CSV table of C-alpha atoms and ligand atoms in Angstrom, one decimal:
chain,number,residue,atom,x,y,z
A,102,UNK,CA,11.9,-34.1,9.2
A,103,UNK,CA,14.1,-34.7,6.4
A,104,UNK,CA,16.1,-33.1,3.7
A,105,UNK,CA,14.9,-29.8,5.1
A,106,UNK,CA,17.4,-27.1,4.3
A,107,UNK,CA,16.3,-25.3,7.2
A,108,UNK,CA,17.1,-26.1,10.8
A,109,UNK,CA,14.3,-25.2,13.5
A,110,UNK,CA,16.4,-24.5,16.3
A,111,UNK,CA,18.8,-22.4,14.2
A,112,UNK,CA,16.3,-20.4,12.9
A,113,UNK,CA,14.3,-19.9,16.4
A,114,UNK,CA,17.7,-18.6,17.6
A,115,UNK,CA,18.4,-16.6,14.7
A,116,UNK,CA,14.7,-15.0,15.3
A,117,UNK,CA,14.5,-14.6,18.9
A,118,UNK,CA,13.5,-11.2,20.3
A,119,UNK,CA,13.0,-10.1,16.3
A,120,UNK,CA,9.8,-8.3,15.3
A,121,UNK,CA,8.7,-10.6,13.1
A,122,UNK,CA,9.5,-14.6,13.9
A,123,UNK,CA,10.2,-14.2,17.5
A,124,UNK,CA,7.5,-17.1,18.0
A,125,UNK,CA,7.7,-19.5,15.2
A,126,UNK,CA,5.4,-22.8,14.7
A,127,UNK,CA,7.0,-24.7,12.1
A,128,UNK,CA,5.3,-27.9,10.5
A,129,UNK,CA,6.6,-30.8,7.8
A,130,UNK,CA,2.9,-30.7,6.3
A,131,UNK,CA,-0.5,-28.3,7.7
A,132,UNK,CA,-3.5,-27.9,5.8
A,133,UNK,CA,-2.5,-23.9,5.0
A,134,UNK,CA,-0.7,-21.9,7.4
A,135,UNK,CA,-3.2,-19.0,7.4
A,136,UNK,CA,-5.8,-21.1,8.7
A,137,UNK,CA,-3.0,-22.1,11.5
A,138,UNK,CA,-2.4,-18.7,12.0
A,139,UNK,CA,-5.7,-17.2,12.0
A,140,UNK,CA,-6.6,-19.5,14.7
A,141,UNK,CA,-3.5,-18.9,16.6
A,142,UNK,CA,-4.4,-15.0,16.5
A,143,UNK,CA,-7.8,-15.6,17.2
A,144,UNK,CA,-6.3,-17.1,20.3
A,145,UNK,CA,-4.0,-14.1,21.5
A,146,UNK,CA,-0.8,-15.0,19.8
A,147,UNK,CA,1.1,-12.0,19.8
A,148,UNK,CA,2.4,-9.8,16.8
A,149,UNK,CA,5.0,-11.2,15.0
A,150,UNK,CA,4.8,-15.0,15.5
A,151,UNK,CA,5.2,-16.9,12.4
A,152,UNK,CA,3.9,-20.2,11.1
A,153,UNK,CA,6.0,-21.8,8.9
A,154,UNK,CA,5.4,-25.0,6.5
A,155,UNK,CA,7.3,-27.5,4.3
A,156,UNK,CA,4.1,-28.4,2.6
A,157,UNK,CA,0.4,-27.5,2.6
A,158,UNK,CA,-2.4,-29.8,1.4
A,159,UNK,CA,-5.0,-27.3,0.6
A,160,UNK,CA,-2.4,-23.9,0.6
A,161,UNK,CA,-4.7,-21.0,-0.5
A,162,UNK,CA,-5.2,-18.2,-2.8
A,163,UNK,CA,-7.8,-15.5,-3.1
A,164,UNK,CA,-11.3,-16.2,-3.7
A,165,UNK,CA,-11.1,-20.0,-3.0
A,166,UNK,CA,-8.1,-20.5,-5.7
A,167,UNK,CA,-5.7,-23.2,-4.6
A,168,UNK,CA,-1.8,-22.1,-4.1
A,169,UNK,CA,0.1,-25.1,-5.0
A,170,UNK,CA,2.6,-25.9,-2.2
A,171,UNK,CA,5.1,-29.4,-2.1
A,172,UNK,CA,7.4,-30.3,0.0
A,173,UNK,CA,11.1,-29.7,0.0
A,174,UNK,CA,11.6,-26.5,-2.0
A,175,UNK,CA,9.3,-23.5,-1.6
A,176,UNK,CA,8.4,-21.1,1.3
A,177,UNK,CA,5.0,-21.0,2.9
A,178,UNK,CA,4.2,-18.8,5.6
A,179,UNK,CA,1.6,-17.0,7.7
A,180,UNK,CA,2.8,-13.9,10.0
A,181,UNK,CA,0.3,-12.4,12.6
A,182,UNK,CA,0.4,-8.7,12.8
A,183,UNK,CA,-1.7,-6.3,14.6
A,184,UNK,CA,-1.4,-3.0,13.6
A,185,UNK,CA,-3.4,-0.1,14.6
A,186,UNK,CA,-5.1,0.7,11.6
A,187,UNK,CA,-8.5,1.7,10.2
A,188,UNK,CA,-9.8,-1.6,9.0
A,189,UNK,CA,-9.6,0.1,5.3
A,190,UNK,CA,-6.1,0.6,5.3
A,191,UNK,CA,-5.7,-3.4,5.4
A,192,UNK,CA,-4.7,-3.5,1.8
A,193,UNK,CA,-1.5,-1.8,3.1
A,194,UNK,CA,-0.3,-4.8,4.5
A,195,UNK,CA,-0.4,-6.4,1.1
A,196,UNK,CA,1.3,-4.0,-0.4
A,197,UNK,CA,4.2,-3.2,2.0
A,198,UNK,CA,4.8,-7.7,1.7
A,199,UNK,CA,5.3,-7.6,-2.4
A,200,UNK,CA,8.1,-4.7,-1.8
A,201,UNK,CA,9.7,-6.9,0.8
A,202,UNK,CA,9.5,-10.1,-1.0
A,203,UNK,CA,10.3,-8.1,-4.3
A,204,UNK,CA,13.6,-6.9,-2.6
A,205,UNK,CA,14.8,-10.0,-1.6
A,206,UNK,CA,14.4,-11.7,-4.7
A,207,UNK,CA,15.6,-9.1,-6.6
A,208,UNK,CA,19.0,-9.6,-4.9
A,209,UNK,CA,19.0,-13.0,-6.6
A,210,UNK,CA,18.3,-11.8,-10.4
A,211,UNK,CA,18.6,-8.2,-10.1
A,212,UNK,CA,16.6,-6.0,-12.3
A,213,UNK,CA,14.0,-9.2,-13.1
A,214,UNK,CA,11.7,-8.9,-10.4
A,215,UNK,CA,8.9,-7.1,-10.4
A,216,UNK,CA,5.0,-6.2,-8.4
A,217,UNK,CA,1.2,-6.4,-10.3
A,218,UNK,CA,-1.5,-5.5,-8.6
A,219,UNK,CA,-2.3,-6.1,-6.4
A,220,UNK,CA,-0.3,-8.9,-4.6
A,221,UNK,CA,1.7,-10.8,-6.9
A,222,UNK,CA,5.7,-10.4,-7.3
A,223,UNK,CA,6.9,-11.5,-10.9
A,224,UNK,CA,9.9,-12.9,-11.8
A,225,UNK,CA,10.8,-12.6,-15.7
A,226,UNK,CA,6.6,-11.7,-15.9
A,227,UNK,CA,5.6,-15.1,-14.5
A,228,UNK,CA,5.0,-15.5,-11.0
A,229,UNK,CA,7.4,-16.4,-8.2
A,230,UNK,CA,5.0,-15.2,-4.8
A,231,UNK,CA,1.6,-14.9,-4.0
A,232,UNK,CA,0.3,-12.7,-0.8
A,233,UNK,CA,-3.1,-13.3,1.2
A,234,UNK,CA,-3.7,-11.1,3.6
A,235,UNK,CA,-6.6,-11.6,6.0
A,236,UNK,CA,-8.1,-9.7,8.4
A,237,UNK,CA,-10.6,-9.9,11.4
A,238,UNK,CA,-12.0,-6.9,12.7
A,239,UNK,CA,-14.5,-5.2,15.1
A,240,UNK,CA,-16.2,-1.8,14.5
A,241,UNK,CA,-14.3,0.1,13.1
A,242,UNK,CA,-10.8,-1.1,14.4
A,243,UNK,CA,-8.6,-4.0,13.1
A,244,UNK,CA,-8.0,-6.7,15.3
A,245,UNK,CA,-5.4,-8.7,13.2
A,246,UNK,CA,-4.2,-9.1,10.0
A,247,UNK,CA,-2.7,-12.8,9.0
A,248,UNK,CA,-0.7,-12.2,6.5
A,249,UNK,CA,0.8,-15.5,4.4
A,250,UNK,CA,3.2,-15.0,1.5
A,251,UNK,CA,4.1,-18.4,-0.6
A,252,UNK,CA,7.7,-18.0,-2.6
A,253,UNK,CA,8.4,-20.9,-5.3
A,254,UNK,CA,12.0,-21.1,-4.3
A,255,UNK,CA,13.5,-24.3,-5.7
A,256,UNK,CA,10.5,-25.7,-7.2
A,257,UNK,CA,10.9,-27.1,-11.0
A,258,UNK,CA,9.4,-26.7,-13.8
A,259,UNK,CA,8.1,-30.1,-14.1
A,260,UNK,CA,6.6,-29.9,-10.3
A,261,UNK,CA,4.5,-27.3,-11.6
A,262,UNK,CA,0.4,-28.6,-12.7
A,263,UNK,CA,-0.6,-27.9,-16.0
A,264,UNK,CA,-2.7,-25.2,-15.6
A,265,UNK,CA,0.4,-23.0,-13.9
A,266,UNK,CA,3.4,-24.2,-16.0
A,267,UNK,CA,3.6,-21.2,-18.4
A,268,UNK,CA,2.4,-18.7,-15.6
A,269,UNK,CA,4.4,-19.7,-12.6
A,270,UNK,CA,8.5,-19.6,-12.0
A,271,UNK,CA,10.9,-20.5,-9.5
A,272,UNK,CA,14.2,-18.6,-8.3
A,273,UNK,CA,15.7,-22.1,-9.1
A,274,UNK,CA,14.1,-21.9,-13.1
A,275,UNK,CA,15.9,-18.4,-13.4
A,276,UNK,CA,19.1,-18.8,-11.9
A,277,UNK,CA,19.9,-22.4,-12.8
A,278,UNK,CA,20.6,-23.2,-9.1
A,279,UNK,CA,19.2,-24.4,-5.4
A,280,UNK,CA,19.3,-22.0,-2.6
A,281,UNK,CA,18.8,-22.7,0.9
A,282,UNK,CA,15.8,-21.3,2.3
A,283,UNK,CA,16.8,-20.9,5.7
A,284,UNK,CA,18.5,-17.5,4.8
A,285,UNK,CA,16.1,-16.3,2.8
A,286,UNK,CA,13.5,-16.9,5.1
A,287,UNK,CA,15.5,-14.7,7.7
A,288,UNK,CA,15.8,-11.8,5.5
A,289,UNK,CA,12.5,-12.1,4.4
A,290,UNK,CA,11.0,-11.4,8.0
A,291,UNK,CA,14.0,-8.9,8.5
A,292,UNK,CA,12.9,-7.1,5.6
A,293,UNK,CA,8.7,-7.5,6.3
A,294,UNK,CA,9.2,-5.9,9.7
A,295,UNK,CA,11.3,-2.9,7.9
A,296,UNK,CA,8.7,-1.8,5.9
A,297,UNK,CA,5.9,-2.7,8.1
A,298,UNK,CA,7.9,-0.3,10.9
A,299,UNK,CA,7.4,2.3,8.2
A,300,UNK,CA,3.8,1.9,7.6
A,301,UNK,CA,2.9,1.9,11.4
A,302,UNK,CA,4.8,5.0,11.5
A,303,UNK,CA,2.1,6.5,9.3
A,304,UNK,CA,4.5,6.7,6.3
A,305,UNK,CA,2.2,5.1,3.6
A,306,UNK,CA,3.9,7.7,1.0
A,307,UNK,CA,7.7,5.7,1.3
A,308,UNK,CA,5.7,2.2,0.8
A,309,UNK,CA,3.5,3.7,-1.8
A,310,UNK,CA,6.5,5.2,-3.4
A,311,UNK,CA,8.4,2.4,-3.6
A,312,UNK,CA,5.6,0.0,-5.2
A,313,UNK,CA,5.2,2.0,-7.8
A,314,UNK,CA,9.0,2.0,-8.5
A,315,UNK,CA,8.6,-1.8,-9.0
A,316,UNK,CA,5.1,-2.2,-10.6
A,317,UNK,CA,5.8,-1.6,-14.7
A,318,UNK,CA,1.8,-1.5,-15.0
A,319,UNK,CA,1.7,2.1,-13.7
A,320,UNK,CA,1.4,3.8,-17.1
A,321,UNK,CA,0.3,0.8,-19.3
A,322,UNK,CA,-3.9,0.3,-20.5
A,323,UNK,CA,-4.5,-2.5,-18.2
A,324,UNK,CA,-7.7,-5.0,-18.4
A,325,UNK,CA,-8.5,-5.7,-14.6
A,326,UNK,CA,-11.4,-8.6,-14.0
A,327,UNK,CA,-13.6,-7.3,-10.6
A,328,UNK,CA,-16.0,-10.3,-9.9
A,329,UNK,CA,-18.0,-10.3,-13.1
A,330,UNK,CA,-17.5,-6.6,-14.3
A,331,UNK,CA,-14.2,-6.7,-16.9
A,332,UNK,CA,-12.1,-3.5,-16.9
A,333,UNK,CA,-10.0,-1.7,-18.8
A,334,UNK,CA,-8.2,1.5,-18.9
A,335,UNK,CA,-4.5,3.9,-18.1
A,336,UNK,CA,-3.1,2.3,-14.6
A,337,UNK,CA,-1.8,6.1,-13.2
A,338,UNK,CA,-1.1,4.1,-9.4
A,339,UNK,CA,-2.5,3.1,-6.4
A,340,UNK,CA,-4.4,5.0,-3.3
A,341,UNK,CA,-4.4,5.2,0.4
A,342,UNK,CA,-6.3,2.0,0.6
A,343,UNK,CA,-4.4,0.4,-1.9
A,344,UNK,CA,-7.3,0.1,-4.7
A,345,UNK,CA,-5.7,0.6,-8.1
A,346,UNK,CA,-6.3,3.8,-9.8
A,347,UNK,CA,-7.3,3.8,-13.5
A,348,UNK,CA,-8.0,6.9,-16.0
A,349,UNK,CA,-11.3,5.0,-18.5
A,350,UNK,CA,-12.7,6.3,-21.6
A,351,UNK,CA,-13.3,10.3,-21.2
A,352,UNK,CA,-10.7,10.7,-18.8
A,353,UNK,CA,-12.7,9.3,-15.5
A,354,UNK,CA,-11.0,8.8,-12.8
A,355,UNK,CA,-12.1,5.2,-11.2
A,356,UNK,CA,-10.7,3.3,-8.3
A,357,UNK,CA,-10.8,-0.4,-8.2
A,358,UNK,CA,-10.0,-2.6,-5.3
A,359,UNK,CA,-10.0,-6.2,-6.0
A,360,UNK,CA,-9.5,-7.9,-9.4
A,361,UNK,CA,-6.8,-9.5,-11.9
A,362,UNK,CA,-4.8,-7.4,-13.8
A,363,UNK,CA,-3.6,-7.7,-17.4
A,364,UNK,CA,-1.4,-5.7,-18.8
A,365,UNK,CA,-2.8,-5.0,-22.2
A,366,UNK,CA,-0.3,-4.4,-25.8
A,367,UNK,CA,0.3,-1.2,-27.0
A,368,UNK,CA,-2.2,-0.4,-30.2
B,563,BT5,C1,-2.4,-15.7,-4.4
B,563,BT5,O1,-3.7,-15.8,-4.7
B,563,BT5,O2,-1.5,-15.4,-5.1
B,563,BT5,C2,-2.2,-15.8,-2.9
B,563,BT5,C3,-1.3,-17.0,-2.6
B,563,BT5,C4,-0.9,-17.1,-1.1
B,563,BT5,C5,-0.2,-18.4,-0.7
B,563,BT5,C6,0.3,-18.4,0.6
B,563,BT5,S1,1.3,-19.8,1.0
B,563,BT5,C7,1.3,-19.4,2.7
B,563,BT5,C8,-0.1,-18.9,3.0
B,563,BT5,N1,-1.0,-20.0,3.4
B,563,BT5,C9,-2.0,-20.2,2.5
B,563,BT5,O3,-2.9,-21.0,2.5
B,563,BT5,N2,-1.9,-19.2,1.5
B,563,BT5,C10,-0.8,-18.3,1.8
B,563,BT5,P1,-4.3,-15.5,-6.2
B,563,BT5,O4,-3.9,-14.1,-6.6
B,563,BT5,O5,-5.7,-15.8,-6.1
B,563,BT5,O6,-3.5,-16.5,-7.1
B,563,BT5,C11,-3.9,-17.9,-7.1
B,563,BT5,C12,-3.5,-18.4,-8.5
B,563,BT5,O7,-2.1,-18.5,-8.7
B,563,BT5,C13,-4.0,-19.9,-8.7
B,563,BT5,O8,-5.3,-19.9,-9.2
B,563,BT5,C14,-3.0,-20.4,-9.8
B,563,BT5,O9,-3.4,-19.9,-11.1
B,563,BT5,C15,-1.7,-19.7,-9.4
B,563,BT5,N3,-0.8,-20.5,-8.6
B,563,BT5,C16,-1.2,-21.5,-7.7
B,563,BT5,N4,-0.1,-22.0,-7.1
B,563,BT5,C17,1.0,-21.3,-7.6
B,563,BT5,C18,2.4,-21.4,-7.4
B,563,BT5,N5,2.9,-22.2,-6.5
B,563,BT5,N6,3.2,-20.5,-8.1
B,563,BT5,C19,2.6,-19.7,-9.0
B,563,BT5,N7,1.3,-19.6,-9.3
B,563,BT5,C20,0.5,-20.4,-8.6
């Protein structure tokens, strides 16, 4: 591999006995590190291990979207976790990775970084990570949850396709400079397993809390698109299961779990 600005064996070392990364499968190019680590998981791999890629040829979003992913600049990776959790507290997973990613960028360009529902951390309003969390499970109980977070670190705007250049940033578009990823990715595991350590210890309310701290929808009319079915409504916050809770015409209550949000202007 070269002009990596990572070093495998420093990082291995840096991540050994660590919650998160204490296994690590790295790789120059994969097709998308999810489907590496789904099958790794399906396998046995333990909680924690981490696959991490320079590039992906067919890097994924949700429902069959494509998450853009050269070489030489961004992070892609896939962490295996396997919490002990009702299968419909999944969404949590989610959640708790935008605070953590959030966090760490935020030390980069404080006060600019922000979470929308319901996986996506913003940097300046356009966005900088995407999260995909997926899950196998058996009655009633979750067996694992792959969880793959992609961060457009030094990415420029040129690299970017069409269709994304006036939605999509990079840490190196805001702060006008290249960072190394190899410490970033460190913290960002560092910081994954301290709020995962939180949820497992049943304390939704701190992770819940703290999203809503970051997420400048929570009080805005919001349009959310949920398969075919368009949306609109107050965002008041988020529940247990991490659905998005919106007050509609007439003061209903309703609870949405999957969609695209918008935040709509003021009238
Ligand atoms: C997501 O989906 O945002 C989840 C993306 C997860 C990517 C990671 S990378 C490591 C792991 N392995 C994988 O294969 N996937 C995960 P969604 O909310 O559906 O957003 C997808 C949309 O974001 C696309 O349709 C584009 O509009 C936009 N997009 C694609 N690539 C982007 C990029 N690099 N930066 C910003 N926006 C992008």
């Amino acid at each position: 591999m070269c002009n990596m600005d990572w070093n495998e064996e420093t990082l291995k070392n840096k991540l050994a006995g660590k919650l998160i990364g204490h296994q690590v499968y790295f790789f120059s190019e994969i097709d998308s590190t999810n489907d590496e680590a789904f099958n790794l998981a399906a396998a046995g791999s333990p909680e924690g291990t981490v696959v991490i890629a320079d590039s992906q040829t067919k890097g994924k979003g949700r429902l069959q979207r494509a998450w853009h992913s050269p070489a030489g600049s961004n992070i892609y990776t896939s962490v295996i976790l396997r919490p002990n959790l009702k299968p419909d507290r999944a969404p949590q997973i989610s959640i708790l990775a935008g605070i953590a990613v959030a966090e760490i960028m935020n030390n980069f360009c404080p006060g600019m970084v922000n979470l929308k529902w319901p996986n996506d951390v913003l940097l300046k309003g356009k966005k900088l990570c995407g999260i995909l969390a997926q899950v196998k499970t058996s009655v009633n109980k979750l067996d694992f949850v792959v969880l793959g977070i992609g961060i457009n670190i030094n990415i420029n705007y040129n690299q970017f396709p069409q269709d994304i250049k006036n939605t999509a940033t990079s840490l190196a578009i805001e702060t006008g400079r290249n960072i190394s990823r190899q410490e970033l990715i460190i913290s960002l595991y560092e910081n994954l397993a301290k709020w995962y350590k939180k949820l497992i210890a049943d304390d939704f309310s701190a992770v819940k809390e703290k999203w809503l701290s970051m997420a400048p929808m929570i009080g805005k009319r919001v349009q959310i698109m949920s398969g075919n079915e368009m949306i609109s409504g107050k965002a008041i916050g988020i529940d247990e299961q991490g659905s998005l809770v919106l007050l509609t015409a007439g003061d209903k209550k309703i609870k949405i779990s999957a969609g695209d949000a918008t935040i709509l202007k003021e009238k």
